[in-house]
JSON list of C-alpha atoms in Angstrom, two decimals:
[
{"chain": "A", "resi": 332, "resn": "PRO", "atom": "CA", "xyz": [37.61, -25.50, -7.91]},
{"chain": "A", "resi": 333, "resn": "THR", "atom": "CA", "xyz": [37.28, -24.77, -11.90]},
{"chain": "A", "resi": 334, "resn": "VAL", "atom": "CA", "xyz": [33.48, -24.48, -11.53]},
{"chain": "A", "resi": 335, "resn": "VAL", "atom": "CA", "xyz": [33.79, -22.00, -8.54]},
{"chain": "A", "resi": 336, "resn": "ARG", "atom": "CA", "xyz": [36.36, -19.92, -10.40]},
{"chain": "A", "resi": 337, "resn": "THR", "atom": "CA", "xyz": [34.13, -20.00, -13.56]},
{"chain": "A", "resi": 338, "resn": "CYS", "atom": "CA", "xyz": [31.03, -18.76, -11.40]},
{"chain": "A", "resi": 339, "resn": "GLN", "atom": "CA", "xyz": [33.20, -16.07, -9.78]},
{"chain": "A", "resi": 340, "resn": "SER", "atom": "CA", "xyz": [34.46, -14.90, -13.22]},
{"chain": "A", "resi": 341, "resn": "LEU", "atom": "CA", "xyz": [30.85, -14.55, -14.22]},
{"chain": "A", "resi": 342, "resn": "GLY", "atom": "CA", "xyz": [30.20, -12.28, -11.26]},
{"chain": "A", "resi": 343, "resn": "LEU", "atom": "CA", "xyz": [28.54, -15.00, -9.14]},
{"chain": "A", "resi": 344, "resn": "SER", "atom": "CA", "xyz": [29.56, -15.65, -5.48]},
{"chain": "A", "resi": 345, "resn": "GLY", "atom": "CA", "xyz": [29.91, -19.28, -6.35]},
{"chain": "A", "resi": 346, "resn": "TYR", "atom": "CA", "xyz": [28.42, -22.42, -7.36]},
{"chain": "A", "resi": 347, "resn": "GLN", "atom": "CA", "xyz": [25.30, -22.16, -4.99]},
{"chain": "A", "resi": 348, "resn": "GLN", "atom": "CA", "xyz": [24.22, -18.94, -6.61]},
{"chain": "A", "resi": 349, "resn": "LEU", "atom": "CA", "xyz": [24.70, -20.51, -10.08]},
{"chain": "A", "resi": 350, "resn": "ARG", "atom": "CA", "xyz": [22.35, -23.24, -9.10]},
{"chain": "A", "resi": 351, "resn": "VAL", "atom": "CA", "xyz": [19.75, -20.90, -7.79]},
{"chain": "A", "resi": 352, "resn": "LEU", "atom": "CA", "xyz": [19.82, -18.70, -10.80]},
{"chain": "A", "resi": 353, "resn": "LEU", "atom": "CA", "xyz": [19.56, -21.87, -13.19]},
{"chain": "A", "resi": 354, "resn": "ALA", "atom": "CA", "xyz": [16.67, -23.21, -11.14]},
{"chain": "A", "resi": 355, "resn": "ARG", "atom": "CA", "xyz": [14.92, -19.70, -11.46]},
{"chain": "A", "resi": 356, "resn": "GLU", "atom": "CA", "xyz": [15.55, -19.51, -15.15]},
{"chain": "A", "resi": 357, "resn": "SER", "atom": "CA", "xyz": [14.16, -23.16, -15.50]},
{"chain": "A", "resi": 358, "resn": "ALA", "atom": "CA", "xyz": [11.05, -22.43, -13.67]},
{"chain": "A", "resi": 359, "resn": "LEU", "atom": "CA", "xyz": [10.37, -19.06, -15.77]},
{"chain": "A", "resi": 360, "resn": "ALA", "atom": "CA", "xyz": [10.90, -21.12, -19.00]},
{"chain": "A", "resi": 361, "resn": "GLN", "atom": "CA", "xyz": [8.49, -23.83, -17.81]},
{"chain": "A", "resi": 362, "resn": "SER", "atom": "CA", "xyz": [5.76, -21.31, -16.61]},
{"chain": "A", "resi": 363, "resn": "ALA", "atom": "CA", "xyz": [6.27, -19.43, -20.18]},
{"chain": "A", "resi": 364, "resn": "SER", "atom": "CA", "xyz": [5.47, -22.69, -22.02]},
{"chain": "A", "resi": 365, "resn": "VAL", "atom": "CA", "xyz": [2.48, -23.57, -20.12]},
{"chain": "A", "resi": 366, "resn": "PRO", "atom": "CA", "xyz": [-0.48, -23.46, -22.66]},
{"chain": "A", "resi": 367, "resn": "GLU", "atom": "CA", "xyz": [-2.97, -20.63, -22.08]},
{"chain": "A", "resi": 368, "resn": "PRO", "atom": "CA", "xyz": [-6.13, -21.84, -20.35]},
{"chain": "A", "resi": 369, "resn": "THR", "atom": "CA", "xyz": [-9.45, -21.08, -22.31]},
{"chain": "A", "resi": 370, "resn": "SER", "atom": "CA", "xyz": [-11.78, -21.46, -19.49]},
{"chain": "A", "resi": 371, "resn": "GLY", "atom": "CA", "xyz": [-12.03, -20.81, -15.72]},
{"chain": "A", "resi": 372, "resn": "ALA", "atom": "CA", "xyz": [-10.97, -17.86, -13.61]},
{"chain": "A", "resi": 373, "resn": "LEU", "atom": "CA", "xyz": [-7.46, -17.65, -15.12]},
{"chain": "A", "resi": 374, "resn": "GLY", "atom": "CA", "xyz": [-8.79, -17.77, -18.59]},
{"chain": "A", "resi": 375, "resn": "ALA", "atom": "CA", "xyz": [-11.09, -14.94, -17.97]},
{"chain": "A", "resi": 376, "resn": "VAL", "atom": "CA", "xyz": [-8.31, -12.91, -16.56]},
{"chain": "A", "resi": 377, "resn": "LEU", "atom": "CA", "xyz": [-5.92, -13.65, -19.44]},
{"chain": "A", "resi": 378, "resn": "ALA", "atom": "CA", "xyz": [-8.54, -12.83, -22.03]},
{"chain": "A", "resi": 379, "resn": "HIS", "atom": "CA", "xyz": [-9.09, -9.63, -20.36]},
{"chain": "A", "resi": 380, "resn": "PHE", "atom": "CA", "xyz": [-5.52, -8.60, -20.38]},
{"chain": "A", "resi": 381, "resn": "HIS", "atom": "CA", "xyz": [-5.02, -9.75, -23.93]},
{"chain": "A", "resi": 382, "resn": "HIS", "atom": "CA", "xyz": [-8.02, -7.67, -25.06]},
{"chain": "A", "resi": 383, "resn": "VAL", "atom": "CA", "xyz": [-6.76, -4.70, -23.36]},
{"chain": "A", "resi": 384, "resn": "ALA", "atom": "CA", "xyz": [-3.09, -5.21, -24.77]},
{"chain": "A", "resi": 385, "resn": "SER", "atom": "CA", "xyz": [-4.51, -5.57, -28.24]},
{"chain": "A", "resi": 386, "resn": "GLY", "atom": "CA", "xyz": [-6.05, -2.16, -27.97]},
{"chain": "A", "resi": 387, "resn": "VAL", "atom": "CA", "xyz": [-3.28, -0.13, -26.47]},
{"chain": "A", "resi": 388, "resn": "GLU", "atom": "CA", "xyz": [-2.05, 1.23, -29.75]},
{"chain": "A", "resi": 389, "resn": "ASP", "atom": "CA", "xyz": [-5.61, 2.38, -30.61]},
{"chain": "A", "resi": 390, "resn": "MET", "atom": "CA", "xyz": [-5.85, 3.81, -27.19]},
{"chain": "A", "resi": 391, "resn": "THR", "atom": "CA", "xyz": [-2.76, 6.16, -27.75]},
{"chain": "A", "resi": 392, "resn": "ALA", "atom": "CA", "xyz": [-3.31, 6.73, -31.55]},
{"chain": "A", "resi": 393, "resn": "LEU", "atom": "CA", "xyz": [-4.70, 10.19, -31.20]},
{"chain": "A", "resi": 394, "resn": "LEU", "atom": "CA", "xyz": [-2.32, 11.44, -28.57]},
{"chain": "A", "resi": 395, "resn": "THR", "atom": "CA", "xyz": [0.63, 13.79, -29.92]},
{"chain": "A", "resi": 396, "resn": "GLU", "atom": "CA", "xyz": [3.69, 15.11, -28.13]},
{"chain": "A", "resi": 397, "resn": "ASP", "atom": "CA", "xyz": [2.18, 18.60, -28.49]},
{"chain": "A", "resi": 398, "resn": "LEU", "atom": "CA", "xyz": [-1.09, 17.73, -26.99]},
{"chain": "A", "resi": 399, "resn": "LEU", "atom": "CA", "xyz": [0.50, 15.80, -24.03]},
{"chain": "A", "resi": 400, "resn": "GLU", "atom": "CA", "xyz": [3.22, 18.55, -23.50]},
{"chain": "A", "resi": 401, "resn": "THR", "atom": "CA", "xyz": [0.27, 21.21, -23.26]},
{"chain": "A", "resi": 402, "resn": "ALA", "atom": "CA", "xyz": [-1.77, 19.10, -20.91]},
{"chain": "A", "resi": 403, "resn": "VAL", "atom": "CA", "xyz": [1.23, 18.35, -18.54]},
{"chain": "A", "resi": 404, "resn": "ASP", "atom": "CA", "xyz": [2.35, 21.97, -18.63]},
{"chain": "A", "resi": 405, "resn": "ALA", "atom": "CA", "xyz": [-1.22, 23.16, -17.74]},
{"chain": "A", "resi": 406, "resn": "LEU", "atom": "CA", "xyz": [-1.44, 20.54, -14.92]},
{"chain": "A", "resi": 407, "resn": "VAL", "atom": "CA", "xyz": [1.92, 21.37, -13.51]},
{"chain": "A", "resi": 408, "resn": "THR", "atom": "CA", "xyz": [1.90, 25.08, -13.59]},
{"chain": "A", "resi": 409, "resn": "ALA", "atom": "CA", "xyz": [-1.84, 25.53, -12.58]},
{"chain": "A", "resi": 410, "resn": "ARG", "atom": "CA", "xyz": [-2.26, 27.56, -9.14]},
{"chain": "A", "resi": 411, "resn": "ARG", "atom": "CA", "xyz": [-5.22, 25.38, -8.44]},
{"chain": "A", "resi": 412, "resn": "LEU", "atom": "CA", "xyz": [-6.30, 22.06, -10.14]},
{"chain": "A", "resi": 413, "resn": "VAL", "atom": "CA", "xyz": [-9.79, 20.80, -9.82]},
{"chain": "A", "resi": 414, "resn": "VAL", "atom": "CA", "xyz": [-10.49, 17.30, -11.15]},
{"chain": "A", "resi": 415, "resn": "VAL", "atom": "CA", "xyz": [-13.97, 16.52, -12.33]},
{"chain": "A", "resi": 416, "resn": "GLY", "atom": "CA", "xyz": [-15.82, 13.29, -13.28]},
{"chain": "A", "resi": 417, "resn": "HIS", "atom": "CA", "xyz": [-19.32, 11.94, -12.98]},
{"chain": "A", "resi": 418, "resn": "GLY", "atom": "CA", "xyz": [-20.93, 8.64, -13.46]},
{"chain": "A", "resi": 419, "resn": "VAL", "atom": "CA", "xyz": [-18.68, 5.91, -14.24]},
{"chain": "A", "resi": 420, "resn": "SER", "atom": "CA", "xyz": [-15.77, 8.54, -14.45]},
{"chain": "A", "resi": 421, "resn": "ALA", "atom": "CA", "xyz": [-16.40, 9.80, -10.94]},
{"chain": "A", "resi": 422, "resn": "PRO", "atom": "CA", "xyz": [-14.20, 7.24, -9.11]},
{"chain": "A", "resi": 423, "resn": "LEU", "atom": "CA", "xyz": [-11.55, 7.76, -11.68]},
{"chain": "A", "resi": 424, "resn": "ALA", "atom": "CA", "xyz": [-11.51, 11.46, -11.06]},
{"chain": "A", "resi": 425, "resn": "GLN", "atom": "CA", "xyz": [-11.26, 10.92, -7.37]},
{"chain": "A", "resi": 426, "resn": "ASP", "atom": "CA", "xyz": [-8.43, 8.34, -8.03]},
{"chain": "A", "resi": 427, "resn": "THR", "atom": "CA", "xyz": [-6.71, 10.94, -10.41]},
{"chain": "A", "resi": 428, "resn": "ALA", "atom": "CA", "xyz": [-6.77, 13.61, -7.79]},
{"chain": "A", "resi": 429, "resn": "ALA", "atom": "CA", "xyz": [-5.40, 11.41, -5.16]},
{"chain": "A", "resi": 430, "resn": "ARG", "atom": "CA", "xyz": [-2.54, 10.15, -7.34]},
{"chain": "A", "resi": 431, "resn": "LEU", "atom": "CA", "xyz": [-1.73, 13.63, -8.54]},
{"chain": "A", "resi": 432, "resn": "THR", "atom": "CA", "xyz": [-1.60, 14.76, -4.85]},
{"chain": "A", "resi": 433, "resn": "THR", "atom": "CA", "xyz": [0.63, 11.78, -3.91]},
{"chain": "A", "resi": 434, "resn": "LEU", "atom": "CA", "xyz": [3.06, 12.83, -6.65]},
{"chain": "A", "resi": 435, "resn": "GLY", "atom": "CA", "xyz": [3.30, 16.30, -5.17]},
{"chain": "A", "resi": 436, "resn": "ARG", "atom": "CA", "xyz": [0.69, 18.20, -7.39]},
{"chain": "A", "resi": 437, "resn": "LEU", "atom": "CA", "xyz": [-2.10, 19.15, -5.09]},
{"chain": "A", "resi": 438, "resn": "ALA", "atom": "CA", "xyz": [-5.47, 18.32, -6.96]},
{"chain": "A", "resi": 439, "resn": "GLU", "atom": "CA", "xyz": [-9.02, 18.98, -5.59]},
{"chain": "A", "resi": 440, "resn": "HIS", "atom": "CA", "xyz": [-11.93, 16.57, -6.25]},
{"chain": "A", "resi": 441, "resn": "GLN", "atom": "CA", "xyz": [-15.43, 17.38, -4.84]},
{"chain": "A", "resi": 442, "resn": "VAL", "atom": "CA", "xyz": [-17.90, 14.39, -4.52]},
{"chain": "A", "resi": 443, "resn": "ASP", "atom": "CA", "xyz": [-20.90, 16.75, -4.23]},
{"chain": "A", "resi": 444, "resn": "VAL", "atom": "CA", "xyz": [-22.02, 18.47, -7.31]},
{"chain": "A", "resi": 445, "resn": "ILE", "atom": "CA", "xyz": [-22.80, 21.81, -5.65]},
{"chain": "A", "resi": 446, "resn": "GLN", "atom": "CA", "xyz": [-19.44, 21.86, -3.94]},
{"chain": "A", "resi": 447, "resn": "GLU", "atom": "CA", "xyz": [-17.88, 21.01, -7.32]},
{"chain": "A", "resi": 448, "resn": "GLN", "atom": "CA", "xyz": [-19.61, 24.10, -8.85]},
{"chain": "A", "resi": 449, "resn": "ILE", "atom": "CA", "xyz": [-18.53, 26.33, -5.94]},
{"chain": "A", "resi": 450, "resn": "ALA", "atom": "CA", "xyz": [-14.85, 25.04, -6.35]},
{"chain": "A", "resi": 451, "resn": "LEU", "atom": "CA", "xyz": [-14.96, 25.66, -10.10]},
{"chain": "A", "resi": 452, "resn": "SER", "atom": "CA", "xyz": [-16.57, 29.11, -9.74]},
{"chain": "A", "resi": 453, "resn": "GLY", "atom": "CA", "xyz": [-13.71, 30.11, -7.68]},
{"chain": "A", "resi": 454, "resn": "LEU", "atom": "CA", "xyz": [-11.13, 29.27, -10.43]},
{"chain": "A", "resi": 455, "resn": "GLY", "atom": "CA", "xyz": [-9.27, 31.92, -12.40]},
{"chain": "A", "resi": 456, "resn": "GLY", "atom": "CA", "xyz": [-6.83, 32.37, -15.30]},
{"chain": "A", "resi": 457, "resn": "SER", "atom": "CA", "xyz": [-4.03, 30.45, -13.74]},
{"chain": "A", "resi": 458, "resn": "ASP", "atom": "CA", "xyz": [-6.01, 27.52, -12.63]},
{"chain": "A", "resi": 459, "resn": "VAL", "atom": "CA", "xyz": [-7.10, 24.33, -14.39]},
{"chain": "A", "resi": 460, "resn": "ALA", "atom": "CA", "xyz": [-10.12, 21.89, -14.43]},
{"chain": "A", "resi": 461, "resn": "LEU", "atom": "CA", "xyz": [-9.27, 18.39, -15.51]},
{"chain": "A", "resi": 462, "resn": "ILE", "atom": "CA", "xyz": [-12.48, 16.79, -16.72]},
{"chain": "A", "resi": 463, "resn": "LEU", "atom": "CA", "xyz": [-12.60, 13.04, -17.17]},
{"chain": "A", "resi": 464, "resn": "SER", "atom": "CA", "xyz": [-15.51, 11.65, -19.20]},
{"chain": "A", "resi": 465, "resn": "GLY", "atom": "CA", "xyz": [-15.43, 8.53, -21.15]},
{"chain": "A", "resi": 466, "resn": "SER", "atom": "CA", "xyz": [-18.31, 9.43, -23.34]},
{"chain": "A", "resi": 467, "resn": "GLY", "atom": "CA", "xyz": [-17.75, 13.16, -23.21]},
{"chain": "A", "resi": 468, "resn": "THR", "atom": "CA", "xyz": [-21.56, 13.74, -23.11]},
{"chain": "A", "resi": 469, "resn": "ASN", "atom": "CA", "xyz": [-22.33, 13.72, -19.43]},
{"chain": "A", "resi": 470, "resn": "ALA", "atom": "CA", "xyz": [-24.42, 16.90, -18.59]},
{"chain": "A", "resi": 471, "resn": "LEU", "atom": "CA", "xyz": [-22.68, 17.56, -15.33]},
{"chain": "A", "resi": 472, "resn": "SER", "atom": "CA", "xyz": [-19.28, 17.15, -16.82]},
{"chain": "A", "resi": 473, "resn": "LEU", "atom": "CA", "xyz": [-20.31, 19.60, -19.63]},
{"chain": "A", "resi": 474, "resn": "ASP", "atom": "CA", "xyz": [-21.73, 22.02, -16.93]},
{"chain": "A", "resi": 475, "resn": "ALA", "atom": "CA", "xyz": [-18.38, 21.80, -14.99]},
{"chain": "A", "resi": 476, "resn": "ALA", "atom": "CA", "xyz": [-16.34, 22.55, -18.21]},
{"chain": "A", "resi": 477, "resn": "ARG", "atom": "CA", "xyz": [-18.54, 25.56, -19.00]},
{"chain": "A", "resi": 478, "resn": "THR", "atom": "CA", "xyz": [-18.27, 26.85, -15.50]},
{"chain": "A", "resi": 479, "resn": "ALA", "atom": "CA", "xyz": [-14.47, 26.65, -15.52]},
{"chain": "A", "resi": 480, "resn": "ARG", "atom": "CA", "xyz": [-14.39, 28.40, -18.94]},
{"chain": "A", "resi": 481, "resn": "ARG", "atom": "CA", "xyz": [-16.55, 31.27, -17.63]},
{"chain": "A", "resi": 482, "resn": "THR", "atom": "CA", "xyz": [-14.09, 31.78, -14.93]},
{"chain": "A", "resi": 483, "resn": "GLY", "atom": "CA", "xyz": [-11.14, 32.02, -17.42]},
{"chain": "A", "resi": 484, "resn": "ALA", "atom": "CA", "xyz": [-9.57, 28.82, -16.06]},
{"chain": "A", "resi": 485, "resn": "ARG", "atom": "CA", "xyz": [-7.99, 26.32, -18.66]},
{"chain": "A", "resi": 486, "resn": "VAL", "atom": "CA", "xyz": [-9.90, 23.18, -19.29]},
{"chain": "A", "resi": 487, "resn": "VAL", "atom": "CA", "xyz": [-8.10, 19.87, -19.99]},
{"chain": "A", "resi": 488, "resn": "ALA", "atom": "CA", "xyz": [-10.51, 17.02, -20.96]},
{"chain": "A", "resi": 489, "resn": "LEU", "atom": "CA", "xyz": [-9.73, 13.32, -21.09]},
{"chain": "A", "resi": 490, "resn": "THR", "atom": "CA", "xyz": [-12.27, 11.49, -23.16]},
{"chain": "A", "resi": 491, "resn": "ALA", "atom": "CA", "xyz": [-12.79, 8.58, -25.50]},
{"chain": "A", "resi": 492, "resn": "PHE", "atom": "CA", "xyz": [-14.36, 10.40, -28.33]},
{"chain": "A", "resi": 493, "resn": "SER", "atom": "CA", "xyz": [-12.86, 13.33, -30.33]},
{"chain": "A", "resi": 494, "resn": "HIS", "atom": "CA", "xyz": [-16.15, 14.77, -31.46]},
{"chain": "A", "resi": 495, "resn": "ALA", "atom": "CA", "xyz": [-17.79, 14.58, -28.13]},
{"chain": "A", "resi": 496, "resn": "PRO", "atom": "CA", "xyz": [-19.47, 17.94, -26.79]},
{"chain": "A", "resi": 497, "resn": "LEU", "atom": "CA", "xyz": [-16.92, 17.96, -24.09]},
{"chain": "A", "resi": 498, "resn": "ALA", "atom": "CA", "xyz": [-14.02, 18.49, -26.78]},
{"chain": "A", "resi": 499, "resn": "GLU", "atom": "CA", "xyz": [-15.79, 21.70, -27.80]},
{"chain": "A", "resi": 500, "resn": "CYS", "atom": "CA", "xyz": [-15.60, 23.08, -24.24]},
{"chain": "A", "resi": 501, "resn": "ALA", "atom": "CA", "xyz": [-12.09, 22.25, -23.60]},
{"chain": "A", "resi": 502, "resn": "ASP", "atom": "CA", "xyz": [-8.76, 24.01, -24.31]},
{"chain": "A", "resi": 503, "resn": "THR", "atom": "CA", "xyz": [-6.81, 20.77, -24.46]},
{"chain": "A", "resi": 504, "resn": "VAL", "atom": "CA", "xyz": [-8.49, 17.46, -25.39]},
{"chain": "A", "resi": 505, "resn": "LEU", "atom": "CA", "xyz": [-6.68, 14.06, -24.86]},
{"chain": "A", "resi": 506, "resn": "VAL", "atom": "CA", "xyz": [-8.57, 11.28, -26.79]},
{"chain": "A", "resi": 507, "resn": "THR", "atom": "CA", "xyz": [-7.94, 7.70, -25.59]},
{"chain": "A", "resi": 508, "resn": "GLY", "atom": "CA", "xyz": [-10.35, 5.05, -26.81]},
{"chain": "A", "resi": 509, "resn": "MET", "atom": "CA", "xyz": [-10.39, 1.50, -27.77]},
{"chain": "A", "resi": 510, "resn": "ARG", "atom": "CA", "xyz": [-11.23, 0.38, -31.37]},
{"chain": "A", "resi": 511, "resn": "THR", "atom": "CA", "xyz": [-14.36, -1.43, -30.31]},
{"chain": "A", "resi": 512, "resn": "PRO", "atom": "CA", "xyz": [-15.85, 1.07, -27.97]},
{"chain": "A", "resi": 513, "resn": "SER", "atom": "CA", "xyz": [-18.71, -0.62, -26.03]},
{"chain": "A", "resi": 514, "resn": "PHE", "atom": "CA", "xyz": [-20.10, 0.38, -22.77]},
{"chain": "A", "resi": 515, "resn": "ARG", "atom": "CA", "xyz": [-18.78, -2.75, -21.25]},
{"chain": "A", "resi": 516, "resn": "ASP", "atom": "CA", "xyz": [-15.26, -2.00, -22.55]},
{"chain": "A", "resi": 517, "resn": "GLU", "atom": "CA", "xyz": [-15.56, 1.60, -21.19]},
{"chain": "A", "resi": 518, "resn": "VAL", "atom": "CA", "xyz": [-16.71, 0.42, -17.90]},
{"chain": "A", "resi": 519, "resn": "VAL", "atom": "CA", "xyz": [-14.55, -2.74, -17.32]},
{"chain": "A", "resi": 520, "resn": "GLN", "atom": "CA", "xyz": [-11.20, -1.80, -19.19]},
{"chain": "A", "resi": 521, "resn": "THR", "atom": "CA", "xyz": [-10.72, 1.51, -21.03]},
{"chain": "A", "resi": 522, "resn": "SER", "atom": "CA", "xyz": [-11.77, 3.91, -18.41]},
{"chain": "A", "resi": 523, "resn": "ARG", "atom": "CA", "xyz": [-9.58, 2.49, -15.73]},
{"chain": "A", "resi": 524, "resn": "ILE", "atom": "CA", "xyz": [-6.49, 2.57, -17.90]}
]
């Protein structure tokens, strides 16, 4: 009875719940103390996540409150929002448009380059083109940014390089890159994040 009363004073329903919680904590402690594998599939997955985790501070080092507020305000208040990405960034642009739409911010993404240019040509001063380009040098992305600028739309760019040509075409530039930018890192890790 003393154990049951103690469990209840701790906010548990009784001894059984205490046993379950202790077993769970014991299992978590044991799994945390398992040495990290250095080979095999699990080793590859862990190495990937450790590599990404070690670069997170570098990826966000050039972001400021003002830049993010400006970008978010542009995306939220735009009458129309067209999301653009080519090459490796194309699936990311499509995913971004889908996620924004799911969150309640209707976003367009055109798979065909001609349809994309038509959509961008129809933008105006209260619209935004969000352009994703890891390198910031893709010719189609640069054309898209220039088309949007000609219409008076705001251009928000997300790239890994602050001195990329895309940065010169954009009103707001969000730079997120890892400290060791390689094509493999961009394709496998950075671009997705």
